[in-house]
């Protein structure tokens, strides 16, 4: 039986060790636990406990003598000390997800070769007596090459020591366990393999994603994404996805754009759900969700290590998990709700009867009965992804009104973009500023269609590319390039600050390319010109009026009358358009006042003010300048905006 000594405080305990020497691994383990170790059977000082390593039988006479001299003593018997190599799968990283057999092997090690994704605390807590060698790798950096790792492993084992190779996940799932076992066997070194919980299953599970699901996903495939996939592999993945199978990709953050674009190119359904679970089982675990069509931009903020899941089950990590579960399991049992007693007098009171005016743009779809936004009315000013936003709000209980302020449309003639691009090529920019992922992709589409792709790609490759946010970064990476810097808060001002600081506020003679985002930020471009730069712009899209049904004036009047609880904004240009319309109607002061309490603060618990919810600080800026205290989520995303709005309105006592 293996004794886990380190679970017991052995301070001031004298241990008589039989079957192993004073410098043995067991002696070192006992001393690491605080014990005083003796191997002298004839010592006059009585031991507190006797530990026998290996077979107890040869020590029977000595134990009998000790009992005669010192009286009955507790005797623990532990297995013989191991030699050779043990490959231990440490699981998905959490210290408590390694197996009992794995813990035992670690505690009985002389040398531990520790991987970056292995449970770090296990080695230090269970084997303070061992030599710990950190051999972790991370993308693009292998400080200890695999050949050197195997050399350390084999040489240490041949010296008669027990070497543990502690890995993340399972040794045989992209852990190079097969290579290491083969080397040990060829050198005649005893080797054992302890399986581990593979992150390909466990990490998706930490985000609520089962890799298989009855009647939905009967199979799953695990792939390594540390190098780009071949065309044959991409075609194979598409065939699997067509059956509803789940594709799990490990080590695939850097190659994710290539995988996603390749799947779509080979015919995968563009609406296939995808989730990236970053730093699973850690305090910093984050889950990013999207669909293949927009994944390159939506998932740009994901970092390594991460596990990517593609297939129907990936939708279970999204904010509307309950709806997805309902679709995947239409037959599941639903716990009955406690019903309120029926009204004994169902006749409606004429005093309380109201008539609600309906409009084609007011969504009357039944909402979630007990969501945090139940009883609330929210006006949505977005045009792009408006349906997604309204659906998410409705699932939280809200009644929604579609009031698109502006829409992004291509410029009237692609020839204008071609001309601007040609001028930029001739100028040879030293720097390129990418303000939006959508705009950059729209520009690249025109560039490819006009035959300018090779020239523009070479131009960008030679320039320092600066991006406003992760979507712009993803768009740049989508064509195989990398930026040199990103705004710390996804806004243009701090990005320009970074650029100026990087070049000591002296851009004399520098040429800067600037991709406009449809909302012209002349002030920030002027700062670069003031530092000596020449700025060339390309405008791949513009904002256009999207309010064909005249809903914006109606919503403005409802806000002024406080008949709406919240208005959401997803673009600065859209916010500006709403404010301009209110001004043209002569209602700007009343409109702004509706969003503030008498003391000038934003809406909160117990107030009857309207809430302005924005997707980020760029969108909020025009509202804040006008005096409207807009909500800004910590993560500048639509889902975060909706969650923040639900938190604020859900905590209010009464509907506005």
XYZ file of C-alpha atoms in Angstrom:
656
model
C 0.000 0.000 0.000
C 1.332 3.452 -0.940
C 1.520 5.905 1.960
C 0.992 9.568 1.021
C 3.330 10.922 3.705
C 2.920 14.521 2.702
C -0.703 14.573 3.787
C 0.481 14.224 7.413
C 2.483 16.741 9.437
C 5.570 14.807 10.546
C 7.275 17.658 12.401
C 9.064 16.417 15.527
C 8.283 12.799 14.592
C 11.179 10.331 14.549
C 10.806 7.694 11.820
C 12.718 4.422 11.791
C 13.200 3.543 8.120
C 13.718 -0.091 7.197
C 14.518 -1.319 3.690
C 16.005 1.933 2.400
C 19.064 4.050 3.160
C 19.346 7.524 4.715
C 19.760 9.141 1.284
C 16.998 7.146 -0.388
C 13.991 8.733 -2.020
C 11.716 7.589 0.820
C 14.037 9.161 3.392
C 14.042 12.427 1.471
C 10.242 12.379 1.244
C 9.921 11.830 4.992
C 12.338 14.624 5.784
C 10.463 16.906 3.376
C 7.369 16.200 5.490
C 9.229 17.358 8.611
C 10.320 14.000 10.076
C 13.629 13.037 11.647
C 14.759 9.858 9.878
C 16.850 7.079 11.388
C 17.911 3.745 9.847
C 19.550 2.376 13.037
C 17.472 -0.514 14.393
C 19.511 -0.585 17.628
C 19.086 3.115 18.397
C 18.202 3.778 21.999
C 15.720 6.551 21.210
C 12.242 5.085 20.568
C 10.853 6.013 17.117
C 7.400 7.484 16.708
C 6.636 5.304 13.695
C 8.328 2.566 11.682
C 8.268 2.638 7.882
C 9.161 -0.476 5.916
C 9.985 -0.098 2.228
C 9.044 -3.196 0.221
C 8.434 -6.635 1.743
C 7.835 -6.651 5.488
C 8.788 -10.309 6.010
C 12.609 -9.899 6.100
C 12.176 -7.374 8.904
C 9.845 -9.482 11.072
C 12.518 -10.334 13.678
C 13.739 -6.735 13.902
C 10.185 -5.460 14.348
C 9.604 -7.998 17.125
C 12.777 -6.816 18.906
C 11.748 -3.177 18.578
C 8.358 -3.995 20.089
C 10.008 -5.776 23.033
C 12.246 -2.756 23.719
C 9.909 0.150 23.009
C 6.457 -1.362 23.187
C 3.878 -1.466 20.356
C 4.607 1.065 17.557
C 2.704 1.953 14.399
C 4.248 0.304 11.337
C 3.612 1.512 7.770
C 4.583 -0.531 4.737
C 5.145 1.203 1.406
C 5.929 -0.149 -2.049
C 9.523 -0.598 -3.200
C 11.063 2.525 -4.677
C 10.475 2.764 -8.381
C 13.087 3.215 -11.056
C 12.767 3.987 -14.747
C 10.324 6.380 -16.342
C 6.661 7.155 -15.726
C 4.716 9.314 -18.163
C 1.920 10.944 -16.165
C -1.093 12.628 -17.702
C -1.848 15.547 -15.418
C -5.286 16.359 -16.826
C -6.547 19.750 -18.028
C -4.448 21.807 -15.615
C -6.343 21.922 -12.318
C -4.393 20.385 -9.445
C -7.371 18.301 -8.321
C -7.990 16.694 -11.723
C -4.928 14.444 -11.772
C -5.580 10.754 -10.991
C -4.640 9.058 -7.722
C -2.150 6.870 -9.612
C -0.627 9.974 -11.127
C -0.244 11.610 -7.699
C 1.451 8.480 -6.382
C 3.956 8.474 -9.253
C 4.759 12.163 -8.757
C 5.283 11.681 -5.014
C 7.695 8.812 -5.746
C 9.857 10.743 -8.240
C 13.511 11.694 -8.079
C 13.275 13.886 -11.164
C 10.187 15.576 -12.628
C 10.164 16.983 -16.169
C 7.297 19.480 -15.911
C 5.264 20.682 -18.903
C 3.717 24.165 -19.091
C 0.118 22.882 -19.151
C 0.567 20.289 -16.404
C -0.851 20.988 -12.914
C 2.033 23.065 -11.559
C 1.099 22.865 -7.885
C 1.116 19.061 -7.826
C 4.859 18.721 -8.416
C 5.803 21.176 -5.688
C 3.316 19.933 -3.094
C 3.749 16.198 -3.631
C 7.466 16.046 -4.439
C 9.426 18.773 -2.607
C 12.255 16.246 -2.399
C 12.517 15.874 -6.187
C 14.519 17.772 -8.805
C 11.960 19.703 -10.882
C 13.016 20.611 -14.441
C 10.607 22.894 -16.298
C 10.533 21.927 -19.955
C 7.319 23.684 -20.993
C 6.751 24.902 -24.518
C 4.463 27.615 -25.801
C 3.584 28.709 -29.331
C 6.727 29.697 -31.215
C 9.050 29.137 -28.235
C 10.573 25.784 -27.275
C 13.290 26.599 -24.700
C 14.058 22.896 -24.156
C 13.899 20.968 -27.464
C 12.177 17.582 -27.479
C 15.491 15.799 -28.195
C 17.013 17.355 -25.076
C 13.963 16.410 -22.998
C 14.284 12.779 -24.051
C 18.030 12.843 -23.359
C 17.461 14.107 -19.792
C 14.737 11.538 -19.286
C 16.832 8.573 -20.452
C 20.109 9.578 -18.788
C 18.422 10.188 -15.424
C 16.630 6.830 -15.590
C 19.854 4.989 -16.452
C 21.407 6.442 -13.299
C 18.852 4.419 -11.352
C 16.498 7.297 -10.626
C 12.723 7.403 -11.050
C 11.866 10.027 -13.665
C 8.326 11.377 -14.024
C 7.340 13.197 -17.193
C 4.351 15.249 -15.973
C 2.249 16.434 -18.902
C -1.034 18.229 -19.405
C -3.977 16.158 -20.582
C -3.141 12.583 -21.589
C 0.364 11.499 -22.733
C -1.056 9.808 -25.814
C -3.197 12.750 -27.013
C -0.710 15.081 -28.768
C 1.640 14.646 -25.797
C 4.423 12.869 -27.720
C 3.962 9.974 -25.320
C 4.360 7.448 -28.115
C 7.791 8.816 -29.055
C 9.007 8.849 -25.461
C 7.803 5.313 -24.762
C 9.516 4.092 -27.948
C 12.800 5.714 -26.903
C 12.643 4.183 -23.422
C 11.950 0.728 -24.827
C 14.795 0.972 -27.338
C 17.227 1.875 -24.525
C 15.887 -0.885 -22.258
C 14.553 1.627 -19.705
C 11.403 0.485 -17.841
C 8.514 2.797 -18.687
C 4.972 3.123 -17.380
C 2.161 5.351 -18.633
C -0.494 6.854 -16.352
C -3.506 8.079 -18.359
C -4.800 11.579 -17.781
C -8.075 13.402 -18.371
C -7.720 14.818 -21.879
C -8.392 18.521 -22.311
C -10.127 17.757 -25.614
C -13.128 16.548 -23.602
C -12.671 18.183 -20.201
C -12.135 21.808 -21.259
C -15.243 21.968 -23.486
C -17.082 20.374 -20.560
C -15.915 23.202 -18.301
C -17.792 25.562 -20.633
C -20.929 23.399 -20.651
C -20.176 21.750 -24.002
C -20.541 17.966 -24.245
C -18.524 16.773 -27.247
C -21.217 14.168 -27.966
C -24.957 14.613 -27.643
C -27.599 11.978 -28.236
C -29.326 12.313 -31.622
C -27.147 15.353 -32.430
C -23.437 14.460 -32.370
C -22.620 10.755 -32.335
C -18.907 11.186 -33.042
C -16.135 13.637 -32.302
C -12.717 14.163 -33.845
C -9.701 15.667 -32.098
C -7.129 17.483 -34.214
C -3.916 19.390 -33.531
C -3.849 22.911 -34.941
C -0.232 23.793 -34.197
C 0.417 23.884 -37.954
C -2.060 24.862 -40.708
C -4.326 22.085 -41.960
C -3.932 20.674 -45.453
C -6.655 20.961 -48.062
C -7.312 17.221 -47.714
C -7.740 17.577 -43.949
C -10.102 20.525 -44.398
C -12.238 18.534 -46.857
C -12.328 15.645 -44.394
C -13.411 17.912 -41.555
C -16.217 19.310 -43.729
C -17.471 15.792 -44.445
C -17.512 15.057 -40.710
C -19.310 18.295 -39.877
C -22.014 17.442 -42.413
C -22.927 14.433 -40.231
C -23.310 16.624 -37.119
C -19.990 15.403 -35.706
C -17.984 17.579 -33.334
C -14.530 18.827 -34.320
C -12.241 19.600 -31.381
C -8.981 21.415 -32.104
C -6.122 21.683 -29.623
C -3.247 24.171 -29.955
C -5.140 25.939 -32.724
C -5.445 29.630 -31.783
C -2.761 30.835 -34.210
C -4.141 28.789 -37.114
C -7.827 29.435 -36.379
C -8.345 31.943 -39.250
C -6.902 29.430 -41.734
C -9.094 26.635 -40.362
C -12.293 28.689 -40.403
C -11.778 30.149 -43.867
C -10.770 26.731 -45.178
C -13.880 25.040 -43.822
C -16.153 27.663 -45.381
C -14.230 27.466 -48.663
C -14.761 23.702 -48.805
C -18.488 23.975 -48.228
C -19.053 23.872 -44.466
C -22.294 25.521 -43.380
C -21.466 29.155 -42.582
C -23.869 29.121 -39.605
C -22.119 26.178 -37.897
C -21.537 27.128 -34.234
C -17.962 27.487 -32.972
C -16.647 28.064 -29.454
C -13.155 28.741 -28.131
C -12.590 27.912 -24.455
C -9.527 29.797 -23.248
C -7.524 28.814 -20.143
C -9.995 26.118 -19.086
C -10.342 25.307 -15.382
C -8.373 28.406 -14.368
C -9.562 31.588 -12.705
C -9.037 33.294 -16.078
C -11.234 30.911 -18.088
C -13.033 32.721 -20.911
C -15.443 31.411 -23.514
C -15.772 32.969 -26.970
C -18.619 31.946 -29.297
C -19.504 32.627 -32.900
C -20.437 30.924 -36.167
C -18.037 30.011 -38.970
C -19.153 32.941 -41.137
C -17.968 35.602 -38.663
C -15.588 33.589 -36.489
C -12.348 35.168 -37.699
C -13.471 38.552 -36.396
C -15.587 37.457 -33.426
C -12.914 35.156 -31.984
C -9.926 37.431 -32.563
C -9.609 38.166 -28.854
C -9.071 34.512 -27.900
C -5.671 33.651 -26.451
C -3.637 30.529 -25.836
C -3.950 27.928 -24.401
C -7.419 27.222 -25.696
C -9.588 24.428 -27.042
C -11.753 25.073 -30.105
C -15.051 23.253 -30.616
C -16.921 23.288 -33.940
C -20.323 21.703 -34.463
C -23.897 21.908 -33.149
C -22.868 21.270 -29.534
C -20.657 24.394 -29.539
C -23.829 26.500 -29.400
C -24.329 25.310 -25.811
C -21.615 27.738 -24.699
C -23.548 30.737 -26.015
C -25.559 33.161 -23.901
C -28.844 31.620 -25.073
C -27.940 28.160 -23.784
C -31.480 27.483 -22.595
C -32.895 28.029 -26.079
C -30.220 25.797 -27.629
C -30.943 23.055 -25.111
C -34.607 23.284 -26.024
C -33.769 22.817 -29.700
C -31.369 19.928 -29.097
C -33.639 18.132 -26.625
C -37.252 18.805 -27.560
C -38.284 15.684 -25.647
C -36.588 16.552 -22.339
C -38.508 16.726 -19.083
C -39.172 20.224 -17.778
C -39.680 20.775 -14.071
C -43.226 22.061 -13.448
C -43.578 25.656 -12.315
C -45.649 26.602 -9.298
C -48.745 28.308 -10.642
C -50.437 31.259 -8.990
C -54.044 30.655 -7.814
C -56.576 31.464 -10.490
C -58.379 34.776 -10.188
C -61.861 33.965 -8.798
C -63.281 36.804 -10.865
C -61.834 36.607 -14.374
C -63.955 39.532 -15.599
C -61.598 42.350 -16.576
C -62.019 45.648 -14.803
C -62.876 48.486 -17.121
C -60.836 50.806 -14.926
C -57.653 48.860 -15.588
C -58.176 47.994 -19.250
C -55.599 49.602 -21.568
C -55.178 49.603 -25.289
C -51.628 49.274 -26.622
C -50.846 50.674 -30.022
C -48.899 48.174 -32.139
C -46.560 48.848 -35.014
C -44.939 46.576 -37.574
C -41.525 47.310 -36.050
C -42.556 46.411 -32.508
C -41.769 42.737 -31.985
C -44.634 40.920 -30.308
C -42.887 37.533 -30.184
C -43.536 35.893 -26.764
C -40.606 36.603 -24.460
C -39.143 34.569 -21.618
C -41.673 34.689 -18.795
C -39.206 35.191 -15.951
C -36.188 36.850 -17.554
C -34.410 39.836 -15.994
C -35.922 42.118 -18.659
C -39.500 40.914 -18.285
C -41.870 43.875 -18.573
C -39.208 46.084 -20.166
C -39.304 47.681 -23.610
C -36.006 48.176 -25.408
C -35.472 50.104 -28.649
C -32.690 48.736 -30.867
C -31.020 51.311 -33.141
C -28.676 48.859 -34.869
C -29.094 47.768 -38.469
C -26.350 45.142 -38.766
C -27.097 42.078 -36.586
C -30.255 43.748 -35.298
C -32.163 40.458 -35.377
C -29.486 38.732 -33.284
C -29.587 41.539 -30.736
C -33.381 41.595 -30.545
C -33.500 37.825 -30.171
C -31.046 37.920 -27.256
C -33.042 40.693 -25.566
C -36.306 38.804 -26.044
C -34.811 35.665 -24.500
C -34.152 37.761 -21.401
C -37.804 38.808 -21.346
C -37.793 42.171 -23.144
C -40.210 43.555 -25.698
C -38.149 45.052 -28.503
C -38.663 47.845 -31.031
C -36.620 47.870 -34.237
C -35.509 51.439 -34.970
C -32.398 51.228 -37.172
C -30.725 54.615 -37.290
C -28.072 54.022 -39.926
C -26.743 51.174 -41.984
C -23.323 50.495 -43.427
C -23.404 50.383 -47.200
C -20.630 50.105 -49.799
C -19.546 53.322 -51.452
C -21.552 54.180 -54.559
C -18.755 53.166 -56.904
C -15.970 50.680 -56.156
C -13.956 52.799 -58.596
C -13.539 55.392 -55.829
C -12.013 52.764 -53.544
C -9.785 51.526 -56.375
C -8.575 55.085 -57.009
C -7.885 55.714 -53.309
C -6.001 52.420 -53.128
C -3.933 53.273 -56.187
C -3.012 56.610 -54.613
C -2.048 54.879 -51.384
C 0.124 52.367 -53.272
C 1.934 55.232 -54.972
C 2.536 56.926 -51.615
C 4.213 53.819 -50.050
C 2.873 54.291 -46.484
C 5.209 53.674 -43.584
C 2.287 53.053 -41.216
C -1.229 51.698 -41.737
C -4.103 52.360 -39.330
C -6.954 49.823 -39.427
C -10.018 51.230 -37.678
C -12.547 48.397 -38.182
C -12.474 44.740 -39.097
C -15.556 45.094 -41.288
C -14.071 48.037 -43.178
C -10.746 46.307 -43.713
C -12.461 43.174 -45.067
C -14.677 45.297 -47.340
C -11.556 47.068 -48.625
C -9.786 43.768 -49.246
C -12.782 42.458 -51.205
C -12.513 45.444 -53.570
C -8.740 45.058 -53.748
C -9.016 41.414 -54.773
C -11.760 42.082 -57.323
C -9.725 44.880 -58.933
C -6.512 42.850 -59.209
C -4.617 44.967 -56.667
C -4.255 42.255 -54.020
C -0.562 41.448 -54.566
C 0.468 45.099 -54.521
C -1.611 45.967 -51.449
C -0.416 42.876 -49.586
C 3.216 43.821 -50.256
C 2.480 47.418 -49.243
C 0.941 46.331 -45.938
C 3.698 43.802 -45.257
C 6.267 46.602 -45.498
C 4.313 48.949 -43.201
C 3.815 49.106 -39.436
C 0.152 48.130 -39.028
C -1.750 49.568 -36.060
C -5.262 48.295 -35.269
C -8.084 49.750 -33.191
C -9.396 46.450 -31.820
C -9.382 42.641 -32.026
C -11.733 42.569 -35.017
C -9.312 44.681 -37.008
C -6.454 42.468 -35.810
C -8.352 39.380 -36.965
C -9.001 40.909 -40.382
C -5.293 41.676 -40.774
C -4.322 38.174 -39.677
C -6.896 36.809 -42.093
C -4.638 37.838 -44.991
C -1.517 36.484 -43.311
C -0.137 39.698 -41.761
C 0.418 40.917 -38.205
C 0.047 44.270 -36.509
C 2.642 46.022 -34.361
C 0.183 47.481 -31.863
C -3.449 47.631 -30.753
C -5.459 50.241 -28.862
C -5.598 49.465 -25.117
C -9.331 50.139 -24.988
C -10.467 49.644 -28.616
C -10.779 53.401 -29.235
C -8.978 55.598 -31.759
C -7.624 58.262 -29.377
C -5.407 55.961 -27.283
C -4.288 54.214 -30.477
C -3.060 57.529 -31.868
C -1.408 58.172 -28.491
C 0.493 54.901 -28.874
C 1.551 55.723 -32.422
C 2.842 59.162 -31.434
C 4.729 57.756 -28.444
C 6.249 54.973 -30.550
C 7.762 57.554 -32.899
C 8.672 60.148 -30.246
C 5.880 62.456 -31.452
C 7.881 63.153 -34.601
C 6.362 61.806 -37.810
C 8.096 64.283 -40.099
C 8.104 62.839 -43.614
C 6.130 59.743 -42.607
C 3.297 58.524 -44.821
C 0.299 56.979 -43.057
C -2.487 54.953 -44.622
C -5.824 55.261 -42.823
C -8.802 52.957 -43.369
C -11.903 54.980 -42.535
C -14.683 53.317 -40.569
C -17.639 55.197 -42.013
C -17.512 57.636 -39.083
C -14.854 60.174 -40.029
C -12.526 60.911 -37.127
C -10.839 64.005 -38.501
C -9.596 65.118 -35.068
C -7.412 62.046 -34.588
C -6.061 62.171 -38.145
C -5.240 65.851 -37.578
C -3.044 64.874 -34.611
C -0.922 62.718 -36.905
C -0.735 65.476 -39.514
C 0.294 67.876 -36.765
C 3.214 65.565 -35.927
C 4.449 65.888 -39.511
C 2.793 62.947 -41.264
C 0.975 62.824 -44.587
C -2.255 60.813 -44.247
C -3.910 58.975 -47.135
C -7.404 57.580 -46.511
C -9.409 54.825 -48.088
C -13.190 54.762 -47.468
C -14.581 51.296 -48.218
C -18.080 52.014 -46.868
C -20.250 54.827 -45.586
C -23.234 55.282 -43.317
C -26.693 55.687 -44.833
C -30.126 56.348 -43.401
C -31.794 53.048 -42.475
C -34.990 54.477 -40.995
C -37.316 53.745 -43.918
C -40.334 53.349 -41.627
C -39.824 56.551 -39.633
C -39.252 54.695 -36.364
C -36.513 56.966 -35.005
C -38.838 59.983 -34.458
C -41.419 57.675 -32.867
C -38.796 56.214 -30.501
C -37.509 59.705 -29.632
C -41.024 60.761 -28.605
C -41.454 57.565 -26.563
C -38.134 58.210 -24.818
C -39.147 61.768 -23.980
C -42.420 60.412 -22.556
C -40.442 57.701 -20.705
C -42.529 54.984 -22.359
C -39.376 53.023 -23.211
C -37.021 51.534 -20.643
C -33.822 51.455 -22.692
C -32.251 52.245 -26.041
C -29.261 50.302 -27.370
C -26.551 51.795 -29.601
C -23.863 49.867 -31.479
C -22.134 52.623 -33.475
C -21.057 56.204 -32.834
C -22.527 57.267 -36.163
C -25.872 55.731 -35.202
C -25.848 57.532 -31.852
C -25.037 60.789 -33.643
C -27.902 60.205 -36.072
C -30.417 59.733 -33.251
C -29.173 62.856 -31.455
C -29.342 64.873 -34.696
C -32.896 63.720 -35.327
C -33.919 64.721 -31.795
C -32.367 68.147 -32.386
C -34.193 68.561 -35.709
C -37.460 67.700 -33.924
C -36.762 70.353 -31.264
C -36.687 67.632 -28.586
C -32.951 67.351 -27.839
C -33.202 68.762 -24.286
C -36.156 66.535 -23.360
C -34.470 63.536 -24.983
C -31.253 63.990 -22.992
C -33.188 64.672 -19.785
C -35.045 61.363 -20.114
C -31.745 59.487 -19.578
C -30.808 61.292 -16.359
C -32.153 61.586 -12.838
C -32.738 65.016 -11.249
C -29.186 64.977 -9.857
C -27.740 64.293 -13.316
C -26.765 60.674 -12.700
C -27.642 57.697 -14.875
C -30.679 55.501 -14.417
C -30.630 53.030 -11.562
C -32.698 51.197 -8.998
C -36.017 52.819 -8.281
C -35.729 55.515 -10.950
C -37.978 56.056 -13.967
C -35.291 57.179 -16.355
C -34.408 55.626 -19.679
C -31.165 53.652 -19.935
C -28.717 54.163 -22.820
C -26.758 50.958 -23.433
C -23.741 51.000 -25.732
C -21.387 48.386 -27.099
C -18.240 50.337 -26.179
C -16.618 53.709 -25.483
C -16.446 54.758 -29.143
C -20.205 54.341 -29.463
C -20.818 56.016 -26.102
C -18.742 59.120 -26.870
C -21.382 61.163 -28.781
C -23.990 60.365 -26.124
C -21.684 61.352 -23.281
C -20.770 64.612 -25.031
C -24.508 65.377 -25.249
C -24.856 64.724 -21.501
C -26.302 61.210 -21.612
C -24.578 58.890 -19.067
C -24.370 55.800 -21.290
C -23.589 52.310 -20.038
C -20.272 50.891 -21.337
C -19.551 47.167 -20.722
C -16.100 45.937 -19.728
C -15.902 43.829 -22.882
C -16.886 45.813 -25.951
C -19.265 43.238 -27.417
C -22.982 43.020 -28.077
C -23.455 40.154 -25.616
C -21.697 42.064 -22.839
C -23.880 45.115 -23.556
C -27.048 43.022 -23.230
C -25.860 41.362 -20.027
C -24.998 44.732 -18.478
C -28.386 46.131 -19.474
C -30.141 43.106 -17.961
C -28.155 43.553 -14.748
C -29.035 47.253 -14.457
C -32.722 46.959 -15.367
C -33.113 43.630 -13.589
C -32.085 45.271 -10.319
C -34.585 48.127 -10.698
C -37.737 47.912 -8.639
C -40.167 49.158 -11.227
C -40.341 49.482 -14.965
C -39.670 52.939 -16.279
